[in-house]
Amino acid sequence: MALLNLWSLSHFAIWSTAGRWTKLSWGMFLVLSISWECFEWAVDDQSWASFAVEPFENKLSDVVVNTIGFWLGRRLKID
């Protein structure tokens, strides 16, 4: 399985939008981003959570993509 996939694109889009259009702090971003990946890890053996089944490396790459997206969104923000 590749480290980047279509889910990576959605992660990037969501977090770049959040970075651009919200007042979310870096601290809260990290809490939300990492908490979501922990949630996916916790439920990946549940039948209703097929979206969460991925190797641990993908969960790490998701956080990296989230961070890049949020950073870019913050850079594009006009105060």
PDB file of N, CA and C in Angstrom:
ATOM      1  N   MET A   1       0.850  -1.183   0.000  1.00  0.00           N
ATOM      2  CA  MET A   1       0.000   0.000   0.000  1.00  0.00           C
ATOM      3  C   MET A   1       0.895   1.246   0.000  1.00  0.00           C
ATOM      4  N   ALA A   2       0.538   2.208  -0.814  1.00  0.00           N
ATOM      5  CA  ALA A   2       1.316   3.443  -0.928  1.00  0.00           C
ATOM      6  C   ALA A   2       1.098   4.342   0.290  1.00  0.00           C
ATOM      7  N   LEU A   3       2.107   5.124   0.602  1.00  0.00           N
ATOM      8  CA  LEU A   3       1.982   6.047   1.734  1.00  0.00           C
ATOM      9  C   LEU A   3       0.985   7.162   1.445  1.00  0.00           C
ATOM     10  N   LEU A   4       0.851   7.532   0.181  1.00  0.00           N
ATOM     11  CA  LEU A   4      -0.119   8.556  -0.215  1.00  0.00           C
ATOM     12  C   LEU A   4      -1.183   7.916  -1.089  1.00  0.00           C
ATOM     13  N   ASN A   5      -2.435   8.286  -0.849  1.00  0.00           N
ATOM     14  CA  ASN A   5      -3.546   7.742  -1.616  1.00  0.00           C
ATOM     15  C   ASN A   5      -4.634   8.808  -1.733  1.00  0.00           C
ATOM     16  N   LEU A   6      -5.814   8.426  -2.198  1.00  0.00           N
ATOM     17  CA  LEU A   6      -6.891   9.413  -2.341  1.00  0.00           C
ATOM     18  C   LEU A   6      -7.317   9.999  -1.006  1.00  0.00           C
ATOM     19  N   TRP A   7      -7.210   9.218   0.063  1.00  0.00           N
ATOM     20  CA  TRP A   7      -7.526   9.764   1.383  1.00  0.00           C
ATOM     21  C   TRP A   7      -6.578  10.904   1.730  1.00  0.00           C
ATOM     22  N   SER A   8      -5.334  10.805   1.274  1.00  0.00           N
ATOM     23  CA  SER A   8      -4.361  11.873   1.529  1.00  0.00           C
ATOM     24  C   SER A   8      -4.840  13.188   0.925  1.00  0.00           C
ATOM     25  N   LEU A   9      -5.424  13.116  -0.261  1.00  0.00           N
ATOM     26  CA  LEU A   9      -5.954  14.315  -0.909  1.00  0.00           C
ATOM     27  C   LEU A   9      -7.074  14.934  -0.082  1.00  0.00           C
ATOM     28  N   SER A  10      -7.950  14.100   0.460  1.00  0.00           N
ATOM     29  CA  SER A  10      -9.037  14.640   1.287  1.00  0.00           C
ATOM     30  C   SER A  10      -8.488  15.227   2.588  1.00  0.00           C
ATOM     31  N   HIS A  11      -7.494  14.576   3.186  1.00  0.00           N
ATOM     32  CA  HIS A  11      -6.861  15.120   4.396  1.00  0.00           C
ATOM     33  C   HIS A  11      -6.276  16.496   4.096  1.00  0.00           C
ATOM     34  N   PHE A  12      -5.559  16.595   2.977  1.00  0.00           N
ATOM     35  CA  PHE A  12      -4.938  17.866   2.596  1.00  0.00           C
ATOM     36  C   PHE A  12      -5.994  18.944   2.383  1.00  0.00           C
ATOM     37  N   ALA A  13      -7.056  18.611   1.663  1.00  0.00           N
ATOM     38  CA  ALA A  13      -8.111  19.592   1.371  1.00  0.00           C
ATOM     39  C   ALA A  13      -8.807  20.058   2.648  1.00  0.00           C
ATOM     40  N   ILE A  14      -9.129  19.134   3.517  1.00  0.00           N
ATOM     41  CA  ILE A  14      -9.819  19.489   4.767  1.00  0.00           C
ATOM     42  C   ILE A  14      -8.951  20.403   5.619  1.00  0.00           C
ATOM     43  N   TRP A  15      -7.691  20.035   5.811  1.00  0.00           N
ATOM     44  CA  TRP A  15      -6.849  20.810   6.721  1.00  0.00           C
ATOM     45  C   TRP A  15      -6.353  22.109   6.114  1.00  0.00           C
ATOM     46  N   SER A  16      -6.179  22.164   4.794  1.00  0.00           N
ATOM     47  CA  SER A  16      -5.813  23.454   4.203  1.00  0.00           C
ATOM     48  C   SER A  16      -6.994  24.412   4.289  1.00  0.00           C
ATOM     49  N   THR A  17      -8.204  23.896   4.129  1.00  0.00           N
ATOM     50  CA  THR A  17      -9.402  24.722   4.288  1.00  0.00           C
ATOM     51  C   THR A  17      -9.529  25.204   5.728  1.00  0.00           C
ATOM     52  N   ALA A  18      -9.308  24.305   6.674  1.00  0.00           N
ATOM     53  CA  ALA A  18      -9.374  24.695   8.093  1.00  0.00           C
ATOM     54  C   ALA A  18      -8.309  25.739   8.417  1.00  0.00           C
ATOM     55  N   GLY A  19      -7.123  25.570   7.875  1.00  0.00           N
ATOM     56  CA  GLY A  19      -6.057  26.532   8.124  1.00  0.00           C
ATOM     57  C   GLY A  19      -6.353  27.892   7.528  1.00  0.00           C
ATOM     58  N   ARG A  20      -6.999  27.886   6.383  1.00  0.00           N
ATOM     59  CA  ARG A  20      -7.288  29.142   5.682  1.00  0.00           C
ATOM     60  C   ARG A  20      -8.469  29.883   6.281  1.00  0.00           C
ATOM     61  N   TRP A  21      -9.528  29.179   6.636  1.00  0.00           N
ATOM     62  CA  TRP A  21     -10.798  29.832   6.956  1.00  0.00           C
ATOM     63  C   TRP A  21     -11.201  29.807   8.427  1.00  0.00           C
ATOM     64  N   THR A  22     -10.401  29.194   9.300  1.00  0.00           N
ATOM     65  CA  THR A  22     -10.762  29.171  10.721  1.00  0.00           C
ATOM     66  C   THR A  22      -9.663  29.828  11.550  1.00  0.00           C
ATOM     67  N   LYS A  23      -9.955  30.013  12.821  1.00  0.00           N
ATOM     68  CA  LYS A  23      -8.965  30.552  13.755  1.00  0.00           C
ATOM     69  C   LYS A  23      -8.359  29.438  14.604  1.00  0.00           C
ATOM     70  N   LEU A  24      -8.404  28.231  14.095  1.00  0.00           N
ATOM     71  CA  LEU A  24      -7.872  27.076  14.806  1.00  0.00           C
ATOM     72  C   LEU A  24      -6.380  27.265  15.077  1.00  0.00           C
ATOM     73  N   SER A  25      -5.981  27.053  16.314  1.00  0.00           N
ATOM     74  CA  SER A  25      -4.567  27.207  16.679  1.00  0.00           C
ATOM     75  C   SER A  25      -3.781  25.962  16.264  1.00  0.00           C
ATOM     76  N   TRP A  26      -2.468  26.124  16.215  1.00  0.00           N
ATOM     77  CA  TRP A  26      -1.619  24.982  15.901  1.00  0.00           C
ATOM     78  C   TRP A  26      -1.784  23.871  16.932  1.00  0.00           C
ATOM     79  N   GLY A  27      -1.902  24.244  18.191  1.00  0.00           N
ATOM     80  CA  GLY A  27      -2.074  23.241  19.243  1.00  0.00           C
ATOM     81  C   GLY A  27      -3.346  22.432  19.066  1.00  0.00           C
ATOM     82  N   MET A  28      -4.450  23.123  18.806  1.00  0.00           N
ATOM     83  CA  MET A  28      -5.721  22.419  18.613  1.00  0.00           C
ATOM     84  C   MET A  28      -5.687  21.592  17.332  1.00  0.00           C
ATOM     85  N   PHE A  29      -5.054  22.117  16.293  1.00  0.00           N
ATOM     86  CA  PHE A  29      -4.893  21.346  15.058  1.00  0.00           C
ATOM     87  C   PHE A  29      -4.197  20.023  15.353  1.00  0.00           C
ATOM     88  N   LEU A  30      -3.083  20.077  16.089  1.00  0.00           N
ATOM     89  CA  LEU A  30      -2.343  18.852  16.394  1.00  0.00           C
ATOM     90  C   LEU A  30      -3.175  17.884  17.220  1.00  0.00           C
ATOM     91  N   VAL A  31      -3.910  18.398  18.193  1.00  0.00           N
ATOM     92  CA  VAL A  31      -4.774  17.541  19.012  1.00  0.00           C
ATOM     93  C   VAL A  31      -5.805  16.845  18.130  1.00  0.00           C
ATOM     94  N   LEU A  32      -6.482  17.597  17.281  1.00  0.00           N
ATOM     95  CA  LEU A  32      -7.522  17.017  16.423  1.00  0.00           C
ATOM     96  C   LEU A  32      -6.938  16.033  15.413  1.00  0.00           C
ATOM     97  N   SER A  33      -5.863  16.412  14.777  1.00  0.00           N
ATOM     98  CA  SER A  33      -5.253  15.578  13.750  1.00  0.00           C
ATOM     99  C   SER A  33      -4.761  14.252  14.321  1.00  0.00           C
ATOM    100  N   ILE A  34      -4.022  14.314  15.405  1.00  0.00           N
ATOM    101  CA  ILE A  34      -3.474  13.094  16.004  1.00  0.00           C
ATOM    102  C   ILE A  34      -4.573  12.269  16.665  1.00  0.00           C
ATOM    103  N   SER A  35      -5.541  12.925  17.282  1.00  0.00           N
ATOM    104  CA  SER A  35      -6.663  12.198  17.901  1.00  0.00           C
ATOM    105  C   SER A  35      -7.445  11.405  16.864  1.00  0.00           C
ATOM    106  N   TRP A  36      -7.666  12.006  15.695  1.00  0.00           N
ATOM    107  CA  TRP A  36      -8.401  11.293  14.646  1.00  0.00           C
ATOM    108  C   TRP A  36      -7.636  10.053  14.203  1.00  0.00           C
ATOM    109  N   GLU A  37      -6.333  10.156  14.036  1.00  0.00           N
ATOM    110  CA  GLU A  37      -5.546   8.994  13.630  1.00  0.00           C
ATOM    111  C   GLU A  37      -5.552   7.929  14.727  1.00  0.00           C
ATOM    112  N   CYS A  38      -5.533   8.331  15.983  1.00  0.00           N
ATOM    113  CA  CYS A  38      -5.641   7.367  17.093  1.00  0.00           C
ATOM    114  C   CYS A  38      -7.000   6.683  17.083  1.00  0.00           C
ATOM    115  N   PHE A  39      -8.053   7.448  16.798  1.00  0.00           N
ATOM    116  CA  PHE A  39      -9.393   6.872  16.685  1.00  0.00           C
ATOM    117  C   PHE A  39      -9.419   5.833  15.572  1.00  0.00           C
ATOM    118  N   GLU A  40      -8.867   6.172  14.397  1.00  0.00           N
ATOM    119  CA  GLU A  40      -8.819   5.209  13.290  1.00  0.00           C
ATOM    120  C   GLU A  40      -8.066   3.951  13.703  1.00  0.00           C
ATOM    121  N   TRP A  41      -6.948   4.115  14.399  1.00  0.00           N
ATOM    122  CA  TRP A  41      -6.164   2.967  14.842  1.00  0.00           C
ATOM    123  C   TRP A  41      -6.978   2.095  15.801  1.00  0.00           C
ATOM    124  N   ALA A  42      -7.739   2.726  16.678  1.00  0.00           N
ATOM    125  CA  ALA A  42      -8.516   1.993  17.682  1.00  0.00           C
ATOM    126  C   ALA A  42      -9.670   1.212  17.074  1.00  0.00           C
ATOM    127  N   VAL A  43     -10.228   1.688  15.974  1.00  0.00           N
ATOM    128  CA  VAL A  43     -11.414   1.037  15.405  1.00  0.00           C
ATOM    129  C   VAL A  43     -11.115   0.251  14.133  1.00  0.00           C
ATOM    130  N   ASP A  44      -9.855   0.112  13.740  1.00  0.00           N
ATOM    131  CA  ASP A  44      -9.598  -0.484  12.428  1.00  0.00           C
ATOM    132  C   ASP A  44      -9.940  -1.962  12.324  1.00  0.00           C
ATOM    133  N   ASP A  45     -10.266  -2.620  13.427  1.00  0.00           N
ATOM    134  CA  ASP A  45     -10.715  -4.014  13.334  1.00  0.00           C
ATOM    135  C   ASP A  45     -12.238  -4.143  13.410  1.00  0.00           C
ATOM    136  N   GLN A  46     -12.939  -3.036  13.429  1.00  0.00           N
ATOM    137  CA  GLN A  46     -14.406  -3.044  13.470  1.00  0.00           C
ATOM    138  C   GLN A  46     -14.960  -3.134  12.046  1.00  0.00           C
ATOM    139  N   SER A  47     -15.993  -3.912  11.843  1.00  0.00           N
ATOM    140  CA  SER A  47     -16.543  -4.108  10.502  1.00  0.00           C
ATOM    141  C   SER A  47     -17.102  -2.824   9.901  1.00  0.00           C
ATOM    142  N   TRP A  48     -17.604  -1.921  10.724  1.00  0.00           N
ATOM    143  CA  TRP A  48     -18.188  -0.677  10.216  1.00  0.00           C
ATOM    144  C   TRP A  48     -17.135   0.382   9.911  1.00  0.00           C
ATOM    145  N   ALA A  49     -15.886   0.111  10.217  1.00  0.00           N
ATOM    146  CA  ALA A  49     -14.839   1.126  10.074  1.00  0.00           C
ATOM    147  C   ALA A  49     -13.839   0.768   8.980  1.00  0.00           C
ATOM    148  N   SER A  50     -14.324   0.344   7.833  1.00  0.00           N
ATOM    149  CA  SER A  50     -13.413  -0.057   6.758  1.00  0.00           C
ATOM    150  C   SER A  50     -12.531   1.098   6.289  1.00  0.00           C
ATOM    151  N   PHE A  51     -12.980   2.333   6.478  1.00  0.00           N
ATOM    152  CA  PHE A  51     -12.182   3.498   6.087  1.00  0.00           C
ATOM    153  C   PHE A  51     -10.892   3.602   6.894  1.00  0.00           C
ATOM    154  N   ALA A  52     -10.854   2.975   8.055  1.00  0.00           N
ATOM    155  CA  ALA A  52      -9.733   3.144   8.979  1.00  0.00           C
ATOM    156  C   ALA A  52      -8.657   2.079   8.823  1.00  0.00           C
ATOM    157  N   VAL A  53      -8.880   1.094   7.962  1.00  0.00           N
ATOM    158  CA  VAL A  53      -7.934  -0.009   7.827  1.00  0.00           C
ATOM    159  C   VAL A  53      -6.778   0.429   6.930  1.00  0.00           C
ATOM    160  N   GLU A  54      -5.631   0.638   7.536  1.00  0.00           N
ATOM    161  CA  GLU A  54      -4.426   1.020   6.806  1.00  0.00           C
ATOM    162  C   GLU A  54      -3.228   0.759   7.704  1.00  0.00           C
ATOM    163  N   PRO A  55      -2.057   0.580   7.100  1.00  0.00           N
ATOM    164  CA  PRO A  55      -0.856   0.356   7.911  1.00  0.00           C
ATOM    165  C   PRO A  55      -0.519   1.581   8.770  1.00  0.00           C
ATOM    166  N   PHE A  56       0.232   1.348   9.825  1.00  0.00           N
ATOM    167  CA  PHE A  56       0.624   2.426  10.729  1.00  0.00           C
ATOM    168  C   PHE A  56       1.374   3.538   9.985  1.00  0.00           C
ATOM    169  N   GLU A  57       2.186   3.160   8.997  1.00  0.00           N
ATOM    170  CA  GLU A  57       2.940   4.154   8.227  1.00  0.00           C
ATOM    171  C   GLU A  57       2.004   5.146   7.543  1.00  0.00           C
ATOM    172  N   ASN A  58       0.843   4.662   7.091  1.00  0.00           N
ATOM    173  CA  ASN A  58      -0.130   5.554   6.457  1.00  0.00           C
ATOM    174  C   ASN A  58      -0.721   6.530   7.463  1.00  0.00           C
ATOM    175  N   LYS A  59      -0.907   6.075   8.672  1.00  0.00           N
ATOM    176  CA  LYS A  59      -1.433   6.976   9.705  1.00  0.00           C
ATOM    177  C   LYS A  59      -0.426   8.102   9.974  1.00  0.00           C
ATOM    178  N   LEU A  60       0.857   7.759   9.986  1.00  0.00           N
ATOM    179  CA  LEU A  60       1.892   8.786  10.151  1.00  0.00           C
ATOM    180  C   LEU A  60       1.917   9.733   8.955  1.00  0.00           C
ATOM    181  N   SER A  61       1.815   9.176   7.747  1.00  0.00           N
ATOM    182  CA  SER A  61       1.831  10.047   6.564  1.00  0.00           C
ATOM    183  C   SER A  61       0.593  10.935   6.531  1.00  0.00           C
ATOM    184  N   ASP A  62      -0.531  10.456   7.064  1.00  0.00           N
ATOM    185  CA  ASP A  62      -1.731  11.297   7.153  1.00  0.00           C
ATOM    186  C   ASP A  62      -1.466  12.531   8.009  1.00  0.00           C
ATOM    187  N   VAL A  63      -0.776  12.344   9.129  1.00  0.00           N
ATOM    188  CA  VAL A  63      -0.463  13.482  10.004  1.00  0.00           C
ATOM    189  C   VAL A  63       0.477  14.452   9.289  1.00  0.00           C
ATOM    190  N   VAL A  64       1.422  13.924   8.525  1.00  0.00           N
ATOM    191  CA  VAL A  64       2.331  14.791   7.758  1.00  0.00           C
ATOM    192  C   VAL A  64       1.544  15.579   6.715  1.00  0.00           C
ATOM    193  N   VAL A  65       0.664  14.906   5.976  1.00  0.00           N
ATOM    194  CA  VAL A  65      -0.156  15.584   4.964  1.00  0.00           C
ATOM    195  C   VAL A  65      -1.069  16.610   5.629  1.00  0.00           C
ATOM    196  N   ASN A  66      -1.661  16.254   6.757  1.00  0.00           N
ATOM    197  CA  ASN A  66      -2.503  17.201   7.501  1.00  0.00           C
ATOM    198  C   ASN A  66      -1.710  18.455   7.854  1.00  0.00           C
ATOM    199  N   THR A  67      -0.494  18.257   8.340  1.00  0.00           N
ATOM    200  CA  THR A  67       0.346  19.376   8.762  1.00  0.00           C
ATOM    201  C   THR A  67       0.710  20.269   7.580  1.00  0.00           C
ATOM    202  N   ILE A  68       1.062  19.666   6.463  1.00  0.00           N
ATOM    203  CA  ILE A  68       1.379  20.450   5.264  1.00  0.00           C
ATOM    204  C   ILE A  68       0.153  21.231   4.811  1.00  0.00           C
ATOM    205  N   GLY A  69      -1.005  20.582   4.803  1.00  0.00           N
ATOM    206  CA  GLY A  69      -2.236  21.261   4.407  1.00  0.00           C
ATOM    207  C   GLY A  69      -2.575  22.413   5.330  1.00  0.00           C
ATOM    208  N   PHE A  70      -2.482  22.192   6.634  1.00  0.00           N
ATOM    209  CA  PHE A  70      -2.799  23.245   7.596  1.00  0.00           C
ATOM    210  C   PHE A  70      -1.806  24.395   7.471  1.00  0.00           C
ATOM    211  N   TRP A  71      -0.532  24.074   7.337  1.00  0.00           N
ATOM    212  CA  TRP A  71       0.497  25.100   7.177  1.00  0.00           C
ATOM    213  C   TRP A  71       0.227  25.948   5.935  1.00  0.00           C
ATOM    214  N   LEU A  72      -0.072  25.278   4.814  1.00  0.00           N
ATOM    215  CA  LEU A  72      -0.345  26.019   3.580  1.00  0.00           C
ATOM    216  C   LEU A  72      -1.581  26.897   3.732  1.00  0.00           C
ATOM    217  N   GLY A  73      -2.628  26.358   4.344  1.00  0.00           N
ATOM    218  CA  GLY A  73      -3.833  27.147   4.584  1.00  0.00           C
ATOM    219  C   GLY A  73      -3.545  28.376   5.424  1.00  0.00           C
ATOM    220  N   ARG A  74      -2.714  28.232   6.447  1.00  0.00           N
ATOM    221  CA  ARG A  74      -2.342  29.379   7.293  1.00  0.00           C
ATOM    222  C   ARG A  74      -1.528  30.401   6.500  1.00  0.00           C
ATOM    223  N   ARG A  75      -0.670  29.919   5.604  1.00  0.00           N
ATOM    224  CA  ARG A  75       0.143  30.822   4.781  1.00  0.00           C
ATOM    225  C   ARG A  75      -0.721  31.614   3.802  1.00  0.00           C
ATOM    226  N   LEU A  76      -1.822  31.023   3.348  1.00  0.00           N
ATOM    227  CA  LEU A  76      -2.711  31.685   2.392  1.00  0.00           C
ATOM    228  C   LEU A  76      -3.718  32.596   3.071  1.00  0.00           C
ATOM    229  N   LYS A  77      -3.748  32.561   4.391  1.00  0.00           N
ATOM    230  CA  LYS A  77      -4.711  33.356   5.156  1.00  0.00           C
ATOM    231  C   LYS A  77      -4.383  34.842   5.040  1.00  0.00           C
ATOM    232  N   ILE A  78      -5.411  35.627   4.791  1.00  0.00           N
ATOM    233  CA  ILE A  78      -5.249  37.078   4.719  1.00  0.00           C
ATOM    234  C   ILE A  78      -5.821  37.658   5.997  1.00  0.00           C
ATOM    235  N   ASP A  79      -4.985  38.312   6.781  1.00  0.00           N
ATOM    236  CA  ASP A  79      -5.440  38.867   8.064  1.00  0.00           C
ATOM    237  C   ASP A  79      -6.260  40.113   7.894  1.00  0.00           C
TER     238      ASP A  79
END
